[in-house]
Amino acid sequence: MRTLISSAFVSLDGVVEAPGGEEGYRNSGWTFKDIEFLPEAYEIKGREQQEATAMLLGRTSYEAFSPVWPGMADFADYKEMPKYVVSTTLTDDDLVSDWGPTTILRSVEEVAALKETEGGPIIVHGSATLNRALSDAGLIDRYHLLVFPLLLGAGKRLFSTTDKDAQKLKLVEHEAYANGIQKQVFDVVR
């Protein structure tokens, strides 16, 4: 079974919306506003590219990343990596042609089937709605979180508010950086 890893920039109060400057959100770009850039705080992002064998995205994140990431040196290792987009509305005609092989999945059940295939880790970037659905379905195996020292209040959250049984996590890696960012890596305990 493949490992499904959720990777997120998250505020201390759980908001993941528009960390890179996407339009339409009041606090857009919060990952770099008034927070000193320390390269060591982002080491895990490079490691994710080396360890992942596929990327999984929701439609909204795919539409945000696909016009930009294929040409960025910072994300070069993702260019030819197989990608899976969970969407009920996208068609093959909506996919970009310069970002490697991309397959559209229509449901969380199809993600569960993908996890059953041979291969290495699958990384999920962005994709707040998809993350909540995957978590509620018990499909996420690990969380890679960079927690920013901010309270944003309103915004899309990483974690669901569904009334469900507690899900235990095991902290397997952590570090705090001088700029206040904390790296927290949790395995889901089954």
PDB file of C-alpha atoms in Angstrom:
ATOM      1  CA  MET A   1       0.000   0.000   0.000  1.00  0.00           C
ATOM      2  CA  ARG A   2       1.273   3.456  -0.883  1.00  0.00           C
ATOM      3  CA  THR A   3       1.722   6.135   1.755  1.00  0.00           C
ATOM      4  CA  LEU A   4      -0.428   9.255   1.340  1.00  0.00           C
ATOM      5  CA  ILE A   5       1.258  12.375   2.728  1.00  0.00           C
ATOM      6  CA  SER A   6      -0.555  15.667   3.275  1.00  0.00           C
ATOM      7  CA  SER A   7       1.863  18.593   3.050  1.00  0.00           C
ATOM      8  CA  ALA A   8       0.646  22.007   4.138  1.00  0.00           C
ATOM      9  CA  PHE A   9       1.552  25.489   5.212  1.00  0.00           C
ATOM     10  CA  VAL A  10      -0.857  26.166   8.055  1.00  0.00           C
ATOM     11  CA  SER A  11      -1.490  29.049  10.444  1.00  0.00           C
ATOM     12  CA  LEU A  12      -1.539  28.285  14.160  1.00  0.00           C
ATOM     13  CA  ASP A  13      -5.345  28.352  14.053  1.00  0.00           C
ATOM     14  CA  GLY A  14      -5.525  25.844  11.187  1.00  0.00           C
ATOM     15  CA  VAL A  15      -6.024  28.060   8.115  1.00  0.00           C
ATOM     16  CA  VAL A  16      -4.406  26.919   4.862  1.00  0.00           C
ATOM     17  CA  GLU A  17      -6.062  29.285   2.396  1.00  0.00           C
ATOM     18  CA  ALA A  18      -3.940  31.346  -0.037  1.00  0.00           C
ATOM     19  CA  PRO A  19      -0.488  31.027   1.545  1.00  0.00           C
ATOM     20  CA  GLY A  20       1.304  32.053  -1.653  1.00  0.00           C
ATOM     21  CA  GLY A  21      -0.664  35.143  -2.626  1.00  0.00           C
ATOM     22  CA  GLU A  22      -3.694  33.744  -4.432  1.00  0.00           C
ATOM     23  CA  GLU A  23      -6.377  36.343  -5.086  1.00  0.00           C
ATOM     24  CA  GLY A  24      -9.678  36.628  -3.301  1.00  0.00           C
ATOM     25  CA  TYR A  25      -8.616  35.975   0.284  1.00  0.00           C
ATOM     26  CA  ARG A  26      -8.195  38.790   2.785  1.00  0.00           C
ATOM     27  CA  ASN A  27      -4.898  37.488   4.232  1.00  0.00           C
ATOM     28  CA  SER A  28      -3.480  36.212   0.941  1.00  0.00           C
ATOM     29  CA  GLY A  29       0.282  35.653   0.900  1.00  0.00           C
ATOM     30  CA  TRP A  30       0.593  35.157   4.652  1.00  0.00           C
ATOM     31  CA  THR A  31       3.593  32.810   4.405  1.00  0.00           C
ATOM     32  CA  PHE A  32       5.956  35.593   3.430  1.00  0.00           C
ATOM     33  CA  LYS A  33       4.387  38.753   4.900  1.00  0.00           C
ATOM     34  CA  ASP A  34       6.364  39.915   7.922  1.00  0.00           C
ATOM     35  CA  ILE A  35       8.020  36.496   8.382  1.00  0.00           C
ATOM     36  CA  GLU A  36      11.761  36.313   7.823  1.00  0.00           C
ATOM     37  CA  PHE A  37      12.721  33.792   5.142  1.00  0.00           C
ATOM     38  CA  LEU A  38      14.969  31.082   6.552  1.00  0.00           C
ATOM     39  CA  PRO A  39      15.913  28.399   3.986  1.00  0.00           C
ATOM     40  CA  GLU A  40      16.326  25.730   6.656  1.00  0.00           C
ATOM     41  CA  ALA A  41      12.634  26.027   7.548  1.00  0.00           C
ATOM     42  CA  TYR A  42      11.744  24.824   4.056  1.00  0.00           C
ATOM     43  CA  GLU A  43      14.180  21.892   3.832  1.00  0.00           C
ATOM     44  CA  ILE A  44      11.281  19.461   4.035  1.00  0.00           C
ATOM     45  CA  LYS A  45       9.838  20.816   0.763  1.00  0.00           C
ATOM     46  CA  GLY A  46      12.925  19.678  -1.176  1.00  0.00           C
ATOM     47  CA  ARG A  47      12.912  16.333   0.605  1.00  0.00           C
ATOM     48  CA  GLU A  48       9.263  15.810  -0.356  1.00  0.00           C
ATOM     49  CA  GLN A  49      10.149  16.144  -4.036  1.00  0.00           C
ATOM     50  CA  GLN A  50      12.906  13.554  -3.664  1.00  0.00           C
ATOM     51  CA  GLU A  51      10.783  11.042  -1.732  1.00  0.00           C
ATOM     52  CA  ALA A  52       7.398  11.332  -3.483  1.00  0.00           C
ATOM     53  CA  THR A  53       6.627   9.212  -6.522  1.00  0.00           C
ATOM     54  CA  ALA A  54       3.301  10.884  -7.389  1.00  0.00           C
ATOM     55  CA  MET A  55       1.350  14.042  -6.585  1.00  0.00           C
ATOM     56  CA  LEU A  56      -2.341  14.264  -5.735  1.00  0.00           C
ATOM     57  CA  LEU A  57      -4.258  17.532  -6.025  1.00  0.00           C
ATOM     58  CA  GLY A  58      -7.789  18.805  -5.823  1.00  0.00           C
ATOM     59  CA  ARG A  59      -9.179  20.735  -8.782  1.00  0.00           C
ATOM     60  CA  THR A  60      -8.707  24.202  -7.280  1.00  0.00           C
ATOM     61  CA  SER A  61      -5.059  23.589  -6.392  1.00  0.00           C
ATOM     62  CA  TYR A  62      -4.405  21.968  -9.765  1.00  0.00           C
ATOM     63  CA  GLU A  63      -5.819  25.032 -11.518  1.00  0.00           C
ATOM     64  CA  ALA A  64      -3.622  27.302  -9.352  1.00  0.00           C
ATOM     65  CA  PHE A  65      -0.384  25.288  -9.614  1.00  0.00           C
ATOM     66  CA  SER A  66      -0.470  23.901 -13.177  1.00  0.00           C
ATOM     67  CA  PRO A  67       0.091  27.226 -14.981  1.00  0.00           C
ATOM     68  CA  VAL A  68       3.040  28.094 -12.690  1.00  0.00           C
ATOM     69  CA  TRP A  69       4.842  25.080 -11.204  1.00  0.00           C
ATOM     70  CA  PRO A  70       5.916  23.387 -14.492  1.00  0.00           C
ATOM     71  CA  GLY A  71       8.308  26.274 -15.236  1.00  0.00           C
ATOM     72  CA  MET A  72       9.632  26.837 -11.703  1.00  0.00           C
ATOM     73  CA  ALA A  73      13.089  25.530 -10.826  1.00  0.00           C
ATOM     74  CA  ASP A  74      11.981  25.141  -7.185  1.00  0.00           C
ATOM     75  CA  PHE A  75       9.521  22.444  -8.296  1.00  0.00           C
ATOM     76  CA  ALA A  76      11.543  20.820 -11.090  1.00  0.00           C
ATOM     77  CA  ASP A  77      11.387  17.341  -9.548  1.00  0.00           C
ATOM     78  CA  TYR A  78       7.592  17.425  -9.787  1.00  0.00           C
ATOM     79  CA  LYS A  79       7.540  18.218 -13.506  1.00  0.00           C
ATOM     80  CA  GLU A  80       7.565  14.667 -14.891  1.00  0.00           C
ATOM     81  CA  MET A  81       6.176  12.969 -11.776  1.00  0.00           C
ATOM     82  CA  PRO A  82       2.753  11.366 -12.293  1.00  0.00           C
ATOM     83  CA  LYS A  83      -0.064  13.585 -11.059  1.00  0.00           C
ATOM     84  CA  TYR A  84      -3.598  12.733 -10.033  1.00  0.00           C
ATOM     85  CA  VAL A  85      -6.327  15.371  -9.821  1.00  0.00           C
ATOM     86  CA  VAL A  86      -9.522  14.654  -7.925  1.00  0.00           C
ATOM     87  CA  SER A  87     -12.363  16.453  -9.674  1.00  0.00           C
ATOM     88  CA  THR A  88     -15.898  15.795 -10.765  1.00  0.00           C
ATOM     89  CA  THR A  89     -15.783  18.599 -13.347  1.00  0.00           C
ATOM     90  CA  LEU A  90     -12.362  18.634 -15.054  1.00  0.00           C
ATOM     91  CA  THR A  91     -11.878  16.874 -18.371  1.00  0.00           C
ATOM     92  CA  ASP A  92      -8.673  15.807 -20.107  1.00  0.00           C
ATOM     93  CA  ASP A  93      -8.977  18.952 -22.255  1.00  0.00           C
ATOM     94  CA  ASP A  94      -8.588  21.063 -19.073  1.00  0.00           C
ATOM     95  CA  LEU A  95      -5.173  19.562 -18.242  1.00  0.00           C
ATOM     96  CA  VAL A  96      -1.925  21.335 -19.104  1.00  0.00           C
ATOM     97  CA  SER A  97       0.402  19.566 -21.523  1.00  0.00           C
ATOM     98  CA  ASP A  98       3.751  20.582 -20.006  1.00  0.00           C
ATOM     99  CA  TRP A  99       3.533  19.071 -16.515  1.00  0.00           C
ATOM    100  CA  GLY A 100       3.969  15.358 -17.007  1.00  0.00           C
ATOM    101  CA  PRO A 101       1.385  12.596 -16.968  1.00  0.00           C
ATOM    102  CA  THR A 102      -1.875  13.568 -15.260  1.00  0.00           C
ATOM    103  CA  THR A 103      -4.860  11.375 -14.467  1.00  0.00           C
ATOM    104  CA  ILE A 104      -8.260  12.616 -13.316  1.00  0.00           C
ATOM    105  CA  LEU A 105      -9.829  10.735 -10.421  1.00  0.00           C
ATOM    106  CA  ARG A 106     -13.533  11.250  -9.727  1.00  0.00           C
ATOM    107  CA  SER A 107     -13.868  10.252  -6.075  1.00  0.00           C
ATOM    108  CA  VAL A 108     -12.219   9.530  -2.739  1.00  0.00           C
ATOM    109  CA  GLU A 109     -12.874   5.853  -3.502  1.00  0.00           C
ATOM    110  CA  GLU A 110     -10.634   6.148  -6.562  1.00  0.00           C
ATOM    111  CA  VAL A 111      -7.935   7.668  -4.321  1.00  0.00           C
ATOM    112  CA  ALA A 112      -8.308   4.657  -2.005  1.00  0.00           C
ATOM    113  CA  ALA A 113      -7.806   2.379  -5.023  1.00  0.00           C
ATOM    114  CA  LEU A 114      -4.710   4.369  -6.066  1.00  0.00           C
ATOM    115  CA  LYS A 115      -3.238   3.840  -2.600  1.00  0.00           C
ATOM    116  CA  GLU A 116      -3.586   0.076  -3.130  1.00  0.00           C
ATOM    117  CA  THR A 117      -1.324   0.140  -6.216  1.00  0.00           C
ATOM    118  CA  GLU A 118       2.413  -0.522  -6.277  1.00  0.00           C
ATOM    119  CA  GLY A 119       4.698   2.462  -5.839  1.00  0.00           C
ATOM    120  CA  GLY A 120       6.100   4.943  -3.396  1.00  0.00           C
ATOM    121  CA  PRO A 121       4.632   7.855  -1.468  1.00  0.00           C
ATOM    122  CA  ILE A 122       1.951  10.131  -2.891  1.00  0.00           C
ATOM    123  CA  ILE A 123       2.178  13.792  -1.811  1.00  0.00           C
ATOM    124  CA  VAL A 124      -0.820  16.109  -1.521  1.00  0.00           C
ATOM    125  CA  HIS A 125      -0.131  19.850  -1.823  1.00  0.00           C
ATOM    126  CA  GLY A 126      -2.702  22.555  -1.122  1.00  0.00           C
ATOM    127  CA  SER A 127      -6.108  21.028  -1.785  1.00  0.00           C
ATOM    128  CA  ALA A 128      -7.924  21.981   1.440  1.00  0.00           C
ATOM    129  CA  THR A 129     -11.270  20.443   0.476  1.00  0.00           C
ATOM    130  CA  LEU A 130      -9.610  17.252  -0.735  1.00  0.00           C
ATOM    131  CA  ASN A 131      -7.490  17.017   2.439  1.00  0.00           C
ATOM    132  CA  ARG A 132     -10.571  17.171   4.636  1.00  0.00           C
ATOM    133  CA  ALA A 133     -12.305  14.466   2.592  1.00  0.00           C
ATOM    134  CA  LEU A 134      -9.203  12.236   2.617  1.00  0.00           C
ATOM    135  CA  SER A 135      -8.804  12.664   6.364  1.00  0.00           C
ATOM    136  CA  ASP A 136     -12.476  11.893   7.019  1.00  0.00           C
ATOM    137  CA  ALA A 137     -12.108   8.746   4.881  1.00  0.00           C
ATOM    138  CA  GLY A 138      -9.040   7.639   6.850  1.00  0.00           C
ATOM    139  CA  LEU A 139      -6.763   7.776   3.801  1.00  0.00           C
ATOM    140  CA  ILE A 140      -4.002  10.126   5.020  1.00  0.00           C
ATOM    141  CA  ASP A 141      -0.998   8.325   6.513  1.00  0.00           C
ATOM    142  CA  ARG A 142       1.278  11.259   7.352  1.00  0.00           C
ATOM    143  CA  TYR A 143       1.125  15.036   7.757  1.00  0.00           C
ATOM    144  CA  HIS A 144       4.026  17.331   6.875  1.00  0.00           C
ATOM    145  CA  LEU A 145       3.106  20.663   8.436  1.00  0.00           C
ATOM    146  CA  LEU A 146       4.918  23.964   8.457  1.00  0.00           C
ATOM    147  CA  VAL A 147       3.028  25.863  11.138  1.00  0.00           C
ATOM    148  CA  PHE A 148       3.309  29.638  10.871  1.00  0.00           C
ATOM    149  CA  PRO A 149       3.128  31.931  13.919  1.00  0.00           C
ATOM    150  CA  LEU A 150      -0.079  33.606  12.797  1.00  0.00           C
ATOM    151  CA  LEU A 151      -3.749  33.599  13.726  1.00  0.00           C
ATOM    152  CA  LEU A 152      -5.751  34.251  10.563  1.00  0.00           C
ATOM    153  CA  GLY A 153      -9.266  33.652  11.826  1.00  0.00           C
ATOM    154  CA  ALA A 154     -11.433  33.066   8.781  1.00  0.00           C
ATOM    155  CA  GLY A 155     -10.313  30.918   5.885  1.00  0.00           C
ATOM    156  CA  LYS A 156     -10.245  27.371   4.572  1.00  0.00           C
ATOM    157  CA  ARG A 157      -9.057  24.914   7.179  1.00  0.00           C
ATOM    158  CA  LEU A 158      -6.842  21.884   6.774  1.00  0.00           C
ATOM    159  CA  PHE A 159      -8.842  19.761   9.178  1.00  0.00           C
ATOM    160  CA  SER A 160     -12.492  18.819   8.959  1.00  0.00           C
ATOM    161  CA  THR A 161     -15.084  19.820  11.533  1.00  0.00           C
ATOM    162  CA  THR A 162     -16.931  16.526  11.006  1.00  0.00           C
ATOM    163  CA  ASP A 163     -18.057  14.880  14.233  1.00  0.00           C
ATOM    164  CA  LYS A 164     -15.968  11.706  14.210  1.00  0.00           C
ATOM    165  CA  ASP A 165     -13.900   9.466  16.442  1.00  0.00           C
ATOM    166  CA  ALA A 166     -10.580  10.874  17.637  1.00  0.00           C
ATOM    167  CA  GLN A 167      -7.664  10.198  15.319  1.00  0.00           C
ATOM    168  CA  LYS A 168      -4.368   9.680  17.125  1.00  0.00           C
ATOM    169  CA  LEU A 169      -1.191  11.082  15.606  1.00  0.00           C
ATOM    170  CA  LYS A 170       2.426  10.267  16.451  1.00  0.00           C
ATOM    171  CA  LEU A 171       4.963  13.082  16.231  1.00  0.00           C
ATOM    172  CA  VAL A 172       7.911  11.646  14.281  1.00  0.00           C
ATOM    173  CA  GLU A 173       9.846  14.817  13.439  1.00  0.00           C
ATOM    174  CA  HIS A 174       9.762  18.397  14.648  1.00  0.00           C
ATOM    175  CA  GLU A 175      11.806  21.545  14.715  1.00  0.00           C
ATOM    176  CA  ALA A 176      11.257  25.191  15.595  1.00  0.00           C
ATOM    177  CA  TYR A 177      13.008  27.926  13.625  1.00  0.00           C
ATOM    178  CA  ALA A 178      14.144  31.402  14.647  1.00  0.00           C
ATOM    179  CA  ASN A 179      11.393  33.019  12.533  1.00  0.00           C
ATOM    180  CA  GLY A 180       8.694  31.221  14.551  1.00  0.00           C
ATOM    181  CA  ILE A 181       7.827  28.567  11.947  1.00  0.00           C
ATOM    182  CA  GLN A 182       7.514  25.060  13.344  1.00  0.00           C
ATOM    183  CA  LYS A 183       7.966  21.857  11.336  1.00  0.00           C
ATOM    184  CA  GLN A 184       5.694  19.097  12.589  1.00  0.00           C
ATOM    185  CA  VAL A 185       5.610  15.669  10.953  1.00  0.00           C
ATOM    186  CA  PHE A 186       2.950  13.307  12.234  1.00  0.00           C
ATOM    187  CA  ASP A 187       2.176   9.703  11.335  1.00  0.00           C
ATOM    188  CA  VAL A 188      -1.455   8.682  11.639  1.00  0.00           C
ATOM    189  CA  VAL A 189      -1.772   5.892  14.196  1.00  0.00           C
ATOM    190  CA  ARG A 190      -4.014   3.093  12.940  1.00  0.00           C
TER     191      ARG A 190
END
